[in-house]
XYZ file of C-alpha atoms in Angstrom:
742
model
C -35.162 1.387 14.072
C -36.209 5.041 13.574
C -39.556 5.330 15.382
C -41.136 7.370 12.619
C -39.353 6.857 9.316
C -41.132 9.888 7.861
C -39.228 12.095 10.285
C -35.796 10.591 9.699
C -34.574 13.763 7.967
C -35.045 15.679 11.222
C -32.080 13.764 12.608
C -29.768 15.606 10.189
C -28.382 19.143 10.097
C -29.134 21.341 7.067
C -26.049 20.385 5.024
C -26.374 16.689 5.861
C -30.043 16.809 4.816
C -29.112 18.497 1.552
C -26.567 15.747 0.842
C -29.165 13.053 1.535
C -32.164 14.341 -0.448
C -30.305 15.567 -3.556
C -30.189 12.074 -5.005
C -30.198 12.862 -8.737
C -27.117 13.783 -10.773
C -23.554 14.133 -9.526
C -22.868 15.123 -5.936
C -19.571 15.634 -4.133
C -19.886 15.784 -0.353
C -16.798 17.358 1.201
C -17.063 15.882 4.687
C -14.716 17.468 7.206
C -13.336 15.463 10.113
C -16.053 14.495 12.608
C -18.828 15.985 10.469
C -20.968 12.834 10.204
C -20.090 11.425 6.778
C -21.096 7.869 7.752
C -24.491 9.173 8.845
C -24.910 10.925 5.485
C -24.107 7.767 3.522
C -26.364 5.629 5.700
C -29.292 8.029 5.498
C -28.843 8.545 1.761
C -29.305 4.788 1.246
C -32.248 4.928 3.668
C -33.764 7.829 1.693
C -33.462 6.012 -1.647
C -35.251 2.959 -0.238
C -37.968 4.781 1.743
C -38.827 7.077 -1.166
C -38.813 4.028 -3.490
C -36.316 5.680 -5.809
C -34.572 2.305 -6.138
C -34.691 -1.279 -4.943
C -31.799 -2.399 -2.751
C -30.156 -4.339 -5.623
C -30.159 -1.154 -7.741
C -27.817 0.684 -5.350
C -24.045 0.340 -5.717
C -22.292 1.465 -2.519
C -18.489 1.325 -2.384
C -16.452 1.443 0.831
C -12.735 1.057 1.423
C -12.849 -1.732 3.981
C -15.018 -4.794 4.457
C -15.562 -3.681 8.053
C -17.003 -0.341 6.911
C -19.276 -2.141 4.428
C -20.520 -4.557 7.094
C -21.178 -1.761 9.598
C -23.070 0.302 7.017
C -25.238 -2.679 6.005
C -26.088 -3.362 9.677
C -26.946 0.317 10.305
C -29.305 0.558 7.337
C -30.920 -2.822 8.140
C -31.484 -1.764 11.762
C -33.044 1.541 10.681
C -35.383 -0.182 8.237
C -35.943 -3.223 10.448
C -35.395 -5.585 7.524
C -32.240 -6.975 5.808
C -30.768 -5.444 2.655
C -28.732 -8.465 1.614
C -29.386 -7.906 -2.099
C -27.684 -4.525 -2.029
C -24.326 -4.228 -3.819
C -22.365 -2.891 -0.849
C -18.670 -3.647 -0.434
C -15.117 -2.700 -1.350
C -13.900 -2.071 -4.886
C -12.216 -5.469 -4.811
C -15.091 -7.503 -3.337
C -17.628 -6.018 -5.786
C -15.231 -6.538 -8.696
C -14.691 -10.172 -7.667
C -18.455 -10.714 -7.752
C -18.701 -9.316 -11.294
C -15.605 -11.163 -12.466
C -16.893 -14.548 -11.265
C -20.042 -14.009 -13.285
C -18.077 -13.256 -16.476
C -14.714 -14.960 -15.913
C -14.674 -16.675 -19.315
C -14.552 -13.281 -21.064
C -10.988 -12.762 -19.803
C -9.804 -16.354 -20.116
C -10.599 -17.468 -16.556
C -12.914 -20.042 -14.978
C -15.485 -18.883 -12.434
C -13.710 -20.794 -9.639
C -10.502 -18.761 -10.005
C -8.239 -18.314 -6.976
C -7.212 -14.905 -5.604
C -3.538 -15.227 -4.667
C -1.870 -13.336 -1.820
C 1.371 -11.360 -1.861
C 3.499 -14.384 -0.872
C 2.239 -16.415 -3.818
C 2.746 -13.389 -6.048
C 6.422 -13.189 -5.063
C 6.928 -16.944 -5.548
C 5.496 -16.744 -9.049
C 7.656 -13.772 -10.025
C 10.720 -15.520 -8.606
C 9.996 -18.594 -10.756
C 9.685 -16.405 -13.841
C 12.971 -14.649 -13.080
C 14.749 -17.993 -12.626
C 13.283 -19.323 -15.889
C 14.452 -16.232 -17.778
C 17.840 -16.111 -16.005
C 17.075 -12.696 -14.537
C 19.329 -11.827 -11.596
C 17.047 -11.269 -8.579
C 19.928 -9.813 -6.596
C 19.854 -6.785 -8.896
C 16.093 -6.319 -8.638
C 14.312 -8.732 -6.260
C 10.793 -10.135 -6.881
C 9.298 -7.623 -4.438
C 10.481 -4.783 -6.682
C 8.763 -6.250 -9.750
C 5.619 -6.983 -7.703
C 5.459 -3.324 -6.633
C 5.959 -2.082 -10.207
C 3.276 -4.458 -11.543
C 0.867 -3.353 -8.813
C 1.508 0.299 -9.733
C 0.702 -0.458 -13.383
C -2.548 -2.132 -12.379
C -3.491 0.792 -10.102
C -3.172 3.018 -13.165
C -5.203 0.665 -15.372
C -2.224 -0.290 -17.551
C -2.158 -3.744 -19.189
C 1.065 -5.651 -20.044
C 0.829 -4.956 -23.774
C 1.004 -1.209 -23.063
C 4.233 -1.430 -21.038
C 7.646 -0.729 -22.464
C 10.698 -1.382 -20.323
C 12.812 1.727 -19.718
C 16.140 1.703 -21.529
C 19.397 2.450 -19.818
C 18.104 1.859 -16.277
C 20.000 -0.987 -14.669
C 17.805 -3.877 -13.578
C 14.610 -2.417 -15.067
C 14.935 -3.566 -18.671
C 12.985 -6.764 -17.883
C 9.865 -5.136 -16.415
C 7.668 -5.517 -19.513
C 8.745 -9.151 -20.043
C 8.099 -10.142 -16.423
C 4.710 -8.372 -16.310
C 3.614 -10.162 -19.518
C 4.819 -13.603 -18.368
C 3.368 -13.061 -14.902
C -0.099 -12.381 -16.319
C 0.134 -15.358 -18.672
C 1.115 -17.650 -15.805
C -1.759 -16.397 -13.641
C -4.228 -17.210 -16.410
C -2.691 -20.634 -16.910
C -3.126 -21.371 -13.203
C -6.656 -19.863 -13.154
C -5.502 -17.271 -10.624
C -5.730 -13.507 -10.182
C -4.110 -11.047 -7.803
C -5.955 -8.159 -6.132
C -5.025 -5.705 -8.864
C -6.548 -7.983 -11.506
C -10.004 -7.879 -9.921
C -10.637 -4.280 -10.953
C -8.457 -4.381 -14.063
C -10.298 -7.376 -15.548
C -13.672 -5.755 -14.848
C -12.579 -2.742 -16.881
C -11.385 -5.075 -19.647
C -14.782 -6.814 -19.676
C -16.661 -3.500 -19.816
C -14.460 -2.165 -22.620
C -14.726 -5.259 -24.800
C -18.302 -6.406 -24.073
C -20.918 -3.706 -24.523
C -23.814 -5.996 -23.556
C -22.296 -6.850 -20.206
C -21.372 -3.215 -19.598
C -24.913 -2.039 -20.424
C -26.368 -4.675 -18.086
C -24.611 -3.191 -15.040
C -25.053 0.408 -16.176
C -28.818 -0.148 -16.380
C -28.914 -2.117 -13.120
C -27.333 0.464 -10.840
C -29.560 3.531 -10.617
C -27.509 5.122 -7.840
C -23.818 4.977 -6.990
C -22.388 5.932 -3.587
C -18.671 6.113 -2.796
C -17.061 6.476 0.618
C -13.528 7.860 1.247
C -13.388 9.237 -2.270
C -10.127 11.099 -1.537
C -8.340 7.722 -1.343
C -9.204 6.241 -4.742
C -6.690 5.595 -7.510
C -6.878 5.882 -11.292
C -8.153 2.390 -12.033
C -10.888 2.708 -9.387
C -11.970 6.006 -10.952
C -12.155 4.326 -14.384
C -14.286 1.564 -12.827
C -16.719 4.120 -11.370
C -16.998 6.022 -14.648
C -18.249 2.896 -16.458
C -21.153 2.498 -14.027
C -21.850 6.235 -13.994
C -22.570 6.291 -17.741
C -25.865 4.473 -17.122
C -28.163 6.644 -14.984
C -25.517 9.289 -14.150
C -26.438 9.421 -10.475
C -23.343 9.369 -8.288
C -22.594 10.658 -4.819
C -18.996 10.667 -3.621
C -18.163 11.462 0.000
C -14.613 12.409 0.925
C -12.285 14.990 2.385
C -9.454 16.387 0.287
C -7.831 17.516 3.554
C -7.526 13.895 4.706
C -5.882 12.411 1.621
C -2.789 10.737 3.143
C -2.305 7.546 1.131
C -0.405 8.541 -2.023
C 2.102 5.742 -1.240
C -0.798 3.304 -1.832
C -1.617 4.840 -5.199
C -4.284 7.289 -3.977
C -4.466 10.502 -5.990
C -6.158 13.505 -4.364
C -6.350 15.180 -7.789
C -9.149 12.770 -8.722
C -11.326 14.377 -6.048
C -10.150 17.875 -6.967
C -11.108 17.198 -10.608
C -14.595 15.938 -9.735
C -16.221 18.777 -11.673
C -14.317 17.740 -14.807
C -15.062 14.014 -14.494
C -18.789 14.212 -13.689
C -21.244 16.575 -15.337
C -22.736 19.596 -13.495
C -21.965 18.396 -9.988
C -23.443 19.719 -6.777
C -20.743 20.327 -4.162
C -21.873 20.195 -0.532
C -19.601 20.988 2.413
C -20.130 19.344 5.793
C -18.362 21.778 8.085
C -20.058 21.290 11.454
C -17.807 19.118 13.584
C -19.362 17.034 16.380
C -16.067 15.835 17.848
C -13.627 18.557 18.875
C -13.490 21.835 20.774
C -13.443 25.150 18.930
C -9.749 25.736 19.653
C -8.727 22.402 18.157
C -10.812 22.978 15.031
C -9.522 26.505 14.539
C -5.927 25.280 14.829
C -6.534 22.460 12.345
C -8.308 24.757 9.878
C -5.611 27.425 10.179
C -2.903 24.857 9.440
C -4.562 23.137 6.473
C -5.365 26.491 4.866
C -1.656 26.662 3.962
C -2.269 23.966 1.324
C -2.992 25.087 -2.220
C -4.426 21.792 -3.559
C -7.832 21.784 -1.859
C -11.429 22.889 -2.328
C -11.464 24.714 0.980
C -13.805 24.503 3.958
C -13.944 25.821 7.515
C -14.742 23.427 10.341
C -16.830 24.829 13.207
C -18.428 23.508 16.359
C -21.026 24.533 18.904
C -18.912 22.926 21.635
C -16.916 24.908 24.208
C -13.790 26.799 23.211
C -11.695 24.310 25.149
C -8.032 24.336 26.152
C -5.184 25.677 24.090
C -2.812 23.245 22.405
C 0.198 22.606 24.600
C 3.640 22.632 22.910
C 6.756 21.542 24.729
C 10.323 20.796 23.640
C 12.830 18.453 25.267
C 16.517 17.753 24.995
C 16.183 13.968 24.718
C 13.545 11.352 23.908
C 13.683 10.019 27.474
C 12.595 13.434 28.814
C 9.807 13.494 26.242
C 8.463 10.093 27.337
C 8.718 11.058 31.033
C 6.710 14.243 30.421
C 4.000 12.373 28.496
C 3.757 9.633 31.121
C 3.510 12.271 33.885
C 0.666 13.998 32.039
C -1.065 10.648 31.590
C -0.718 9.950 35.321
C -2.467 13.283 35.982
C -5.284 12.278 33.636
C -5.629 8.917 35.379
C -5.841 10.650 38.771
C -8.736 12.693 37.334
C -10.560 9.456 36.415
C -9.775 9.636 32.676
C -10.061 6.138 31.143
C -6.878 4.880 29.452
C -8.967 4.164 26.336
C -9.438 7.927 25.914
C -5.683 8.582 25.683
C -3.666 8.207 22.472
C -0.117 8.992 21.381
C 0.423 9.560 17.659
C 3.773 9.345 15.847
C 4.911 10.079 12.308
C 7.428 7.237 12.507
C 6.534 3.960 14.203
C 10.121 3.576 15.505
C 9.520 6.395 17.961
C 7.167 4.309 20.077
C 10.141 2.578 21.696
C 11.033 5.086 24.431
C 7.341 5.391 25.361
C 6.870 1.619 25.472
C 9.874 1.221 27.777
C 8.581 3.978 30.026
C 5.051 2.543 30.255
C 6.356 -0.950 30.978
C 8.510 0.403 33.817
C 5.523 2.295 35.238
C 3.093 -0.585 34.762
C 0.877 1.448 32.414
C -1.105 -0.732 30.041
C -0.762 0.188 26.348
C -1.480 -1.228 22.904
C -0.159 -0.561 19.418
C -2.881 0.211 16.867
C -2.266 -0.875 13.285
C 1.147 -2.383 13.963
C 3.402 -4.311 16.293
C 4.992 -3.310 19.562
C 8.566 -2.184 19.107
C 10.253 -5.341 20.393
C 7.826 -7.525 18.397
C 8.803 -6.075 15.013
C 10.586 -8.501 12.729
C 13.767 -6.495 12.251
C 14.078 -5.879 16.006
C 13.570 -9.568 16.793
C 16.191 -10.401 14.151
C 18.827 -8.125 15.678
C 18.014 -9.346 19.188
C 18.456 -12.928 17.931
C 21.932 -12.027 16.609
C 22.829 -10.526 19.997
C 21.421 -13.517 21.895
C 23.511 -15.914 19.827
C 26.684 -13.874 20.323
C 25.934 -13.753 24.053
C 25.211 -17.496 24.230
C 26.402 -19.768 21.403
C 24.076 -22.509 22.675
C 20.934 -20.453 21.979
C 19.352 -22.724 19.344
C 16.220 -20.625 18.921
C 18.227 -17.502 18.121
C 20.375 -19.396 15.626
C 17.359 -20.871 13.837
C 15.867 -17.415 13.438
C 18.849 -15.680 11.840
C 21.032 -18.320 10.202
C 19.335 -17.520 6.877
C 18.521 -13.828 7.493
C 19.573 -12.207 5.219
C 19.259 -15.186 2.864
C 22.379 -17.341 2.698
C 20.934 -20.321 0.858
C 20.519 -22.239 4.112
C 17.035 -23.746 3.823
C 14.817 -25.991 5.966
C 16.477 -29.174 4.712
C 19.908 -27.991 5.841
C 18.510 -26.808 9.179
C 16.935 -30.228 9.610
C 20.328 -31.880 9.119
C 21.943 -29.541 11.655
C 19.151 -30.277 14.138
C 19.618 -34.005 13.627
C 23.371 -33.777 14.277
C 22.705 -31.675 17.396
C 20.225 -34.187 18.847
C 22.303 -37.267 17.997
C 25.441 -35.797 19.572
C 23.732 -33.904 22.404
C 25.321 -30.618 21.339
C 24.056 -27.153 20.383
C 23.026 -26.355 16.822
C 25.945 -23.944 16.565
C 28.402 -26.728 17.368
C 26.448 -29.088 15.102
C 26.907 -26.625 12.247
C 30.655 -26.586 12.932
C 30.714 -30.384 12.889
C 28.647 -30.562 9.689
C 30.978 -28.393 7.608
C 33.929 -30.644 8.398
C 32.341 -33.438 6.365
C 31.642 -31.640 3.084
C 32.599 -28.689 0.889
C 29.198 -28.042 -0.688
C 28.056 -24.503 -1.483
C 25.665 -24.577 1.479
C 28.433 -25.678 3.815
C 30.633 -22.827 2.630
C 27.868 -20.407 3.640
C 27.444 -22.112 7.017
C 31.201 -21.957 7.555
C 31.232 -18.218 6.773
C 28.329 -17.631 9.161
C 30.000 -19.574 11.992
C 33.296 -17.769 11.396
C 31.563 -14.385 11.720
C 29.710 -15.393 14.900
C 33.005 -16.555 16.447
C 34.544 -13.223 15.509
C 31.708 -11.264 17.157
C 31.799 -13.533 20.217
C 35.508 -12.828 20.721
C 35.125 -9.084 20.113
C 32.386 -8.624 22.733
C 35.121 -8.653 25.380
C 36.987 -5.806 23.646
C 34.267 -3.418 22.451
C 31.045 -2.142 24.028
C 27.620 -3.557 23.164
C 26.683 -0.578 20.956
C 29.761 -0.874 18.758
C 29.317 -4.660 18.696
C 25.736 -4.310 17.440
C 26.778 -1.901 14.694
C 29.528 -4.318 13.644
C 27.097 -7.247 13.517
C 24.649 -5.231 11.404
C 27.428 -4.345 8.969
C 29.161 -7.743 8.811
C 25.907 -9.661 8.411
C 24.779 -7.250 5.657
C 21.500 -6.870 7.541
C 21.317 -3.100 6.987
C 22.048 -3.645 3.288
C 19.180 -6.148 3.256
C 16.794 -3.596 4.825
C 17.892 -0.875 2.396
C 16.980 -3.201 -0.472
C 13.612 -3.844 1.154
C 13.079 -0.107 1.419
C 13.935 0.466 -2.247
C 11.453 -2.092 -3.451
C 8.435 -1.100 -1.424
C 6.429 2.011 -0.652
C 4.751 0.392 2.313
C 5.417 2.635 5.363
C 6.224 -0.448 7.448
C 9.117 -1.302 5.133
C 10.202 2.320 4.915
C 10.384 2.493 8.706
C 12.518 -0.616 9.266
C 15.811 1.278 9.093
C 14.401 3.889 11.470
C 13.501 1.065 13.839
C 17.089 -0.224 13.739
C 18.433 3.263 14.474
C 16.037 3.575 17.387
C 17.096 0.130 18.598
C 20.775 1.146 18.706
C 19.797 4.317 20.525
C 17.998 2.187 23.141
C 21.236 0.287 23.888
C 22.696 3.450 25.397
C 20.451 2.995 28.426
C 22.303 -0.185 29.462
C 25.839 -0.809 30.710
C 26.332 -4.041 28.827
C 24.766 -6.607 26.512
C 23.664 -8.859 29.342
C 21.710 -6.042 30.984
C 19.964 -5.205 27.738
C 18.981 -8.816 26.975
C 17.589 -9.191 30.493
C 15.521 -6.032 29.928
C 14.171 -7.387 26.631
C 13.195 -10.652 28.312
C 11.181 -8.759 30.918
C 9.631 -6.534 28.256
C 8.461 -9.513 26.200
C 6.983 -11.098 29.308
C 5.006 -7.937 30.076
C 3.776 -7.666 26.508
C 1.554 -10.691 26.976
C -0.030 -9.236 30.103
C -1.946 -6.273 28.682
C -5.543 -5.267 29.354
C -8.249 -4.045 26.998
C -8.263 -0.780 28.911
C -5.012 0.626 27.509
C -3.286 3.727 26.169
C -3.292 3.654 22.355
C -0.008 4.160 20.495
C -0.100 4.437 16.706
C 1.183 6.204 13.625
C -0.790 9.135 12.262
C -1.780 7.005 9.272
C -3.263 4.359 11.572
C -5.184 7.019 13.518
C -7.423 8.024 10.619
C -11.056 7.416 11.515
C -10.351 7.217 15.265
C -10.961 9.778 18.026
C -9.907 10.266 21.643
C -10.449 12.825 24.404
C -6.712 13.364 24.922
C -4.123 13.144 22.155
C -0.335 13.448 22.448
C 1.462 14.244 19.176
C 5.095 13.262 19.671
C 8.158 13.794 17.514
C 7.209 17.045 15.756
C 10.730 17.764 14.519
C 11.723 19.122 11.125
C 12.853 16.254 8.908
C 10.829 13.779 10.954
C 7.542 15.608 10.498
C 7.176 16.753 7.827
C 9.093 13.768 6.547
C 12.220 14.752 4.629
C 11.735 11.627 2.526
C 8.285 12.792 1.365
C 9.553 16.251 0.493
C 12.603 14.875 -1.327
C 10.527 12.470 -3.407
C 7.417 14.542 -4.076
C 8.406 18.178 -3.492
C 5.438 20.482 -2.772
C 2.967 17.609 -3.221
C 4.822 15.702 -0.521
C 4.787 18.684 1.831
C 1.058 19.190 1.308
C 0.355 15.528 2.059
C 2.429 15.811 5.243
C 0.360 18.864 6.225
C -2.815 16.872 5.576
C -1.392 14.232 7.887
C -0.917 16.902 10.569
C -4.538 17.939 10.033
C -5.683 14.341 10.499
C -3.598 14.064 13.676
C -5.017 17.265 15.186
C -8.624 16.347 14.431
C -8.394 13.022 16.293
C -8.702 14.919 19.584
C -11.959 15.836 21.291
C -10.654 17.884 24.237
C -6.896 18.292 24.642
C -3.755 18.120 22.463
C -0.126 18.000 23.592
C 2.568 18.483 20.922
C 6.148 17.514 21.787
C 9.493 17.604 19.988
C 13.068 16.676 20.830
C 16.082 18.970 20.398
C 18.808 16.352 20.223
C 18.997 14.251 17.107
C 17.104 11.055 17.909
C 19.966 9.040 16.475
C 22.771 11.144 17.908
C 25.212 8.237 17.873
C 25.725 8.996 14.177
C 25.113 12.746 14.099
C 26.265 15.974 15.681
C 23.216 17.814 14.436
C 20.277 19.199 16.386
C 16.610 19.014 15.543
C 14.549 22.034 14.755
C 10.857 22.062 15.676
C 8.495 21.155 12.879
C 7.442 23.988 10.597
C 3.866 22.882 11.365
C 4.269 24.173 14.925
C 4.995 27.637 13.602
C 1.981 27.389 11.265
C -0.435 27.030 14.187
C -2.199 30.251 15.316
C -0.148 31.798 18.152
C -3.175 32.811 20.207
C -4.376 29.207 20.446
C -1.179 27.480 21.609
C 0.780 27.438 24.853
C 4.552 27.047 24.486
C 5.571 25.633 27.846
C 9.227 26.160 28.762
C 10.203 25.171 25.253
C 13.924 24.955 24.671
C 13.702 26.231 21.132
C 10.790 28.578 20.984
C 10.145 31.861 22.716
C 7.825 34.441 21.207
C 8.215 32.970 17.734
C 12.027 33.188 17.833
C 14.803 30.787 18.767
C 16.254 31.592 22.174
C 19.787 32.663 22.943
C 20.913 29.124 23.700
C 21.725 28.658 20.054
C 23.780 31.794 19.739
C 26.621 29.505 20.838
C 26.616 28.144 17.321
C 28.608 31.203 16.225
C 31.583 30.020 18.236
C 31.466 26.409 17.041
C 34.074 24.818 14.847
C 32.854 25.277 11.260
C 33.088 21.542 10.608
C 30.201 21.013 13.024
C 27.952 23.684 11.561
C 25.509 21.863 9.299
C 23.406 23.590 6.623
C 20.437 23.490 8.977
C 22.413 25.276 11.714
C 23.685 27.866 9.267
C 20.141 28.715 8.285
C 19.160 28.823 11.947
C 22.067 31.151 12.785
C 21.203 33.403 9.864
C 17.679 33.811 11.135
C 18.832 34.570 14.668
C 21.100 37.341 13.357
C 18.371 38.842 11.214
C 15.857 38.584 14.111
C 13.144 37.529 11.680
C 9.623 37.286 12.978
C 8.567 34.667 10.457
C 9.790 31.133 10.889
C 10.015 29.586 7.430
C 11.821 26.363 6.741
C 10.746 26.249 3.098
C 13.739 28.104 1.804
C 15.866 26.357 -0.776
C 19.630 26.114 -1.018
C 21.489 28.365 -3.431
C 20.657 28.228 -7.119
C 21.717 24.959 -8.653
C 21.499 26.002 -12.281
C 25.142 24.986 -12.808
C 24.620 21.453 -11.527
C 26.537 18.847 -13.500
C 27.012 15.100 -13.319
C 29.892 14.264 -11.008
C 29.270 17.269 -8.721
C 29.818 16.610 -5.016
C 26.773 17.534 -2.919
C 25.473 17.507 0.626
C 21.970 16.578 1.769
C 20.660 17.356 5.237
C 19.510 13.778 5.883
C 21.620 11.537 3.652
C 24.953 13.363 3.965
C 27.610 13.662 1.221
C 27.313 12.149 -2.216
C 27.980 12.530 -5.936
C 25.470 13.288 -8.721
C 25.147 10.335 -11.124
C 22.763 11.966 -13.587
C 20.353 14.919 -13.766
C 16.710 14.603 -14.831
C 15.034 18.026 -15.019
C 14.778 19.458 -11.502
C 15.899 16.175 -9.911
C 19.225 14.393 -9.632
C 20.166 10.771 -8.987
C 22.714 10.949 -6.161
C 25.048 8.198 -4.960
C 25.387 8.925 -1.227
C 28.474 7.761 0.652
C 26.623 6.422 3.688
C 23.324 5.558 2.047
C 21.975 4.186 -1.215
C 21.357 5.947 -4.540
C 18.373 8.271 -4.334
C 16.525 10.706 -6.587
C 16.492 14.129 -4.914
C 15.176 17.539 -5.963
C 18.133 19.769 -6.896
C 16.873 22.527 -4.641
C 17.430 20.333 -1.590
C 21.094 19.706 -2.419
C 23.963 21.883 -1.268
C 26.922 21.870 -3.619
C 30.336 21.483 -2.038
C 33.843 21.951 -3.281
């Protein structure tokens, strides 16, 4: 509890105090990283209650996680020394659920409705597809679930949806959405998207109910405003129309969730959406050194879509950011582990050390290194590399090929990808195995001799393929064998489909994980050696301490802070992500830069940035990596480039002059641009340049893309083209990122 509540404002700096006491009207608080936004929100609630501007049940406070809501409620209660249980404090979804239960009948529901999860959602869509004879191989249920969720995030109801014509597999979207909603109502169920959507429907169609809540909530507070979507904004605007007192706290420079539907433009248009707003900037950072903040501010200033602010600190200047390049990922992980060992020798707790990645697959080489050294680590916001589903699946395939009697491996992958071999069939195989004292693999062979059912045909095909792989392992190495298994089993095809139908980063990274997995095989002489290594790794996984090094993606790092931060994998194409740039153009690049800003501002004292010269997946590429453009965008006086292979005084070193003498077939577009810059001796390092003008682009043109390779244009839509790539799937790419070939 604050000893003297009358003096609580003295605990705030000038800008924080301004944000707390200006309670009337519309306020946007632009809270920079580490500037005390949680304190502002907490004290604003405190101020409203102490000054008797509102009772606790007249305050609507919206957070993005239940954890944040719980922590805020505890903080305010502790400050006041009494509970505030009547306060409407929670997530958009939890608050909407509360309103919806009170008025369920207005949208055709009962108050005891069930909120279904994603698994139930997929089952329901699958049933609808089967009933309507819609081929789920063309567009699986997950695809339709994602599309429906996107509609709901935009506040679009089924009756407003028209299926696109001429797009294969998408002509049934409107039908499925309509039937899906009807079935949910029939079952007295809702999904998460419905919670907000139905509230908006109630407010639109029932003025009395709408007025009730508008009059009730005198003050509205919103946390993480940069992460809201269109339907959440509509929801807020209904409540705002009552007393017109709203305070939104957010940071346009930390908007990194567009793949979840977040739209930073909502924050940037605050002045248009809410009348005569007061904009307050929290720029004093309490977390990082001056050097770190200056670097982060310098980098993010390159973005056009932002309000603009300048973080500052009264802390020491601190150390410069260290930048170092390596030839291979193994060297990178050795360097990082050596630096961590130095920190440990200086009594730095492991909990104050973090390694951040753009792609979760890149944790693998670090995990292997730490396990070998006995360094305790944990993965934040995800699974350890060898625990990830796709990695366990591939390992199970390899285990079975290594040992046909491995029943556990067989059970895991006999129906992955789906082959129509369900639990009932597996039960029969198990029964045959037990009764005859044989392995499940042999039981499957025995079972198919007795019948010619469709299921048995699939089992027969599976067993035939496993036999083939088993025989080939004596003739080809374990890397080639793994690639063959992935191709024959159609597992990669299965992951590509998963990737198409989801924007979740975890699904988007599965193929990267597989590539990293194959790369890891190169460290072992044979399959047996690798499987032994995995066994030891999995054993060590269960023996970790709370005091550990934190490994995580940059997305997972938001909201966290550490004394020492290692930023690994800063290579062009990896970070910024080529996928983001291809799909979103300049918007994608700006979001990637915001992600870099988030990564930099996690550190209190010291930052190490590393990158790898050799293509991380060199088993399929002759190309080299170039350092991330974000490295060049950092202020030169605040970074130390330590023996970097690529960089020397803002230019590429002579090592790459050898490119001139290379066979032209090995000179990729990226290398050509690199060579051109070396010849011109340019001081500025700019990777934003486009390929040659593509004004003459036509359907059927053969093209090359730096990441996806060669392909053919299927159709052109404005500045984008749908391209059928030879070694990848069909993708929509900006024309400017395509090189036209003969």
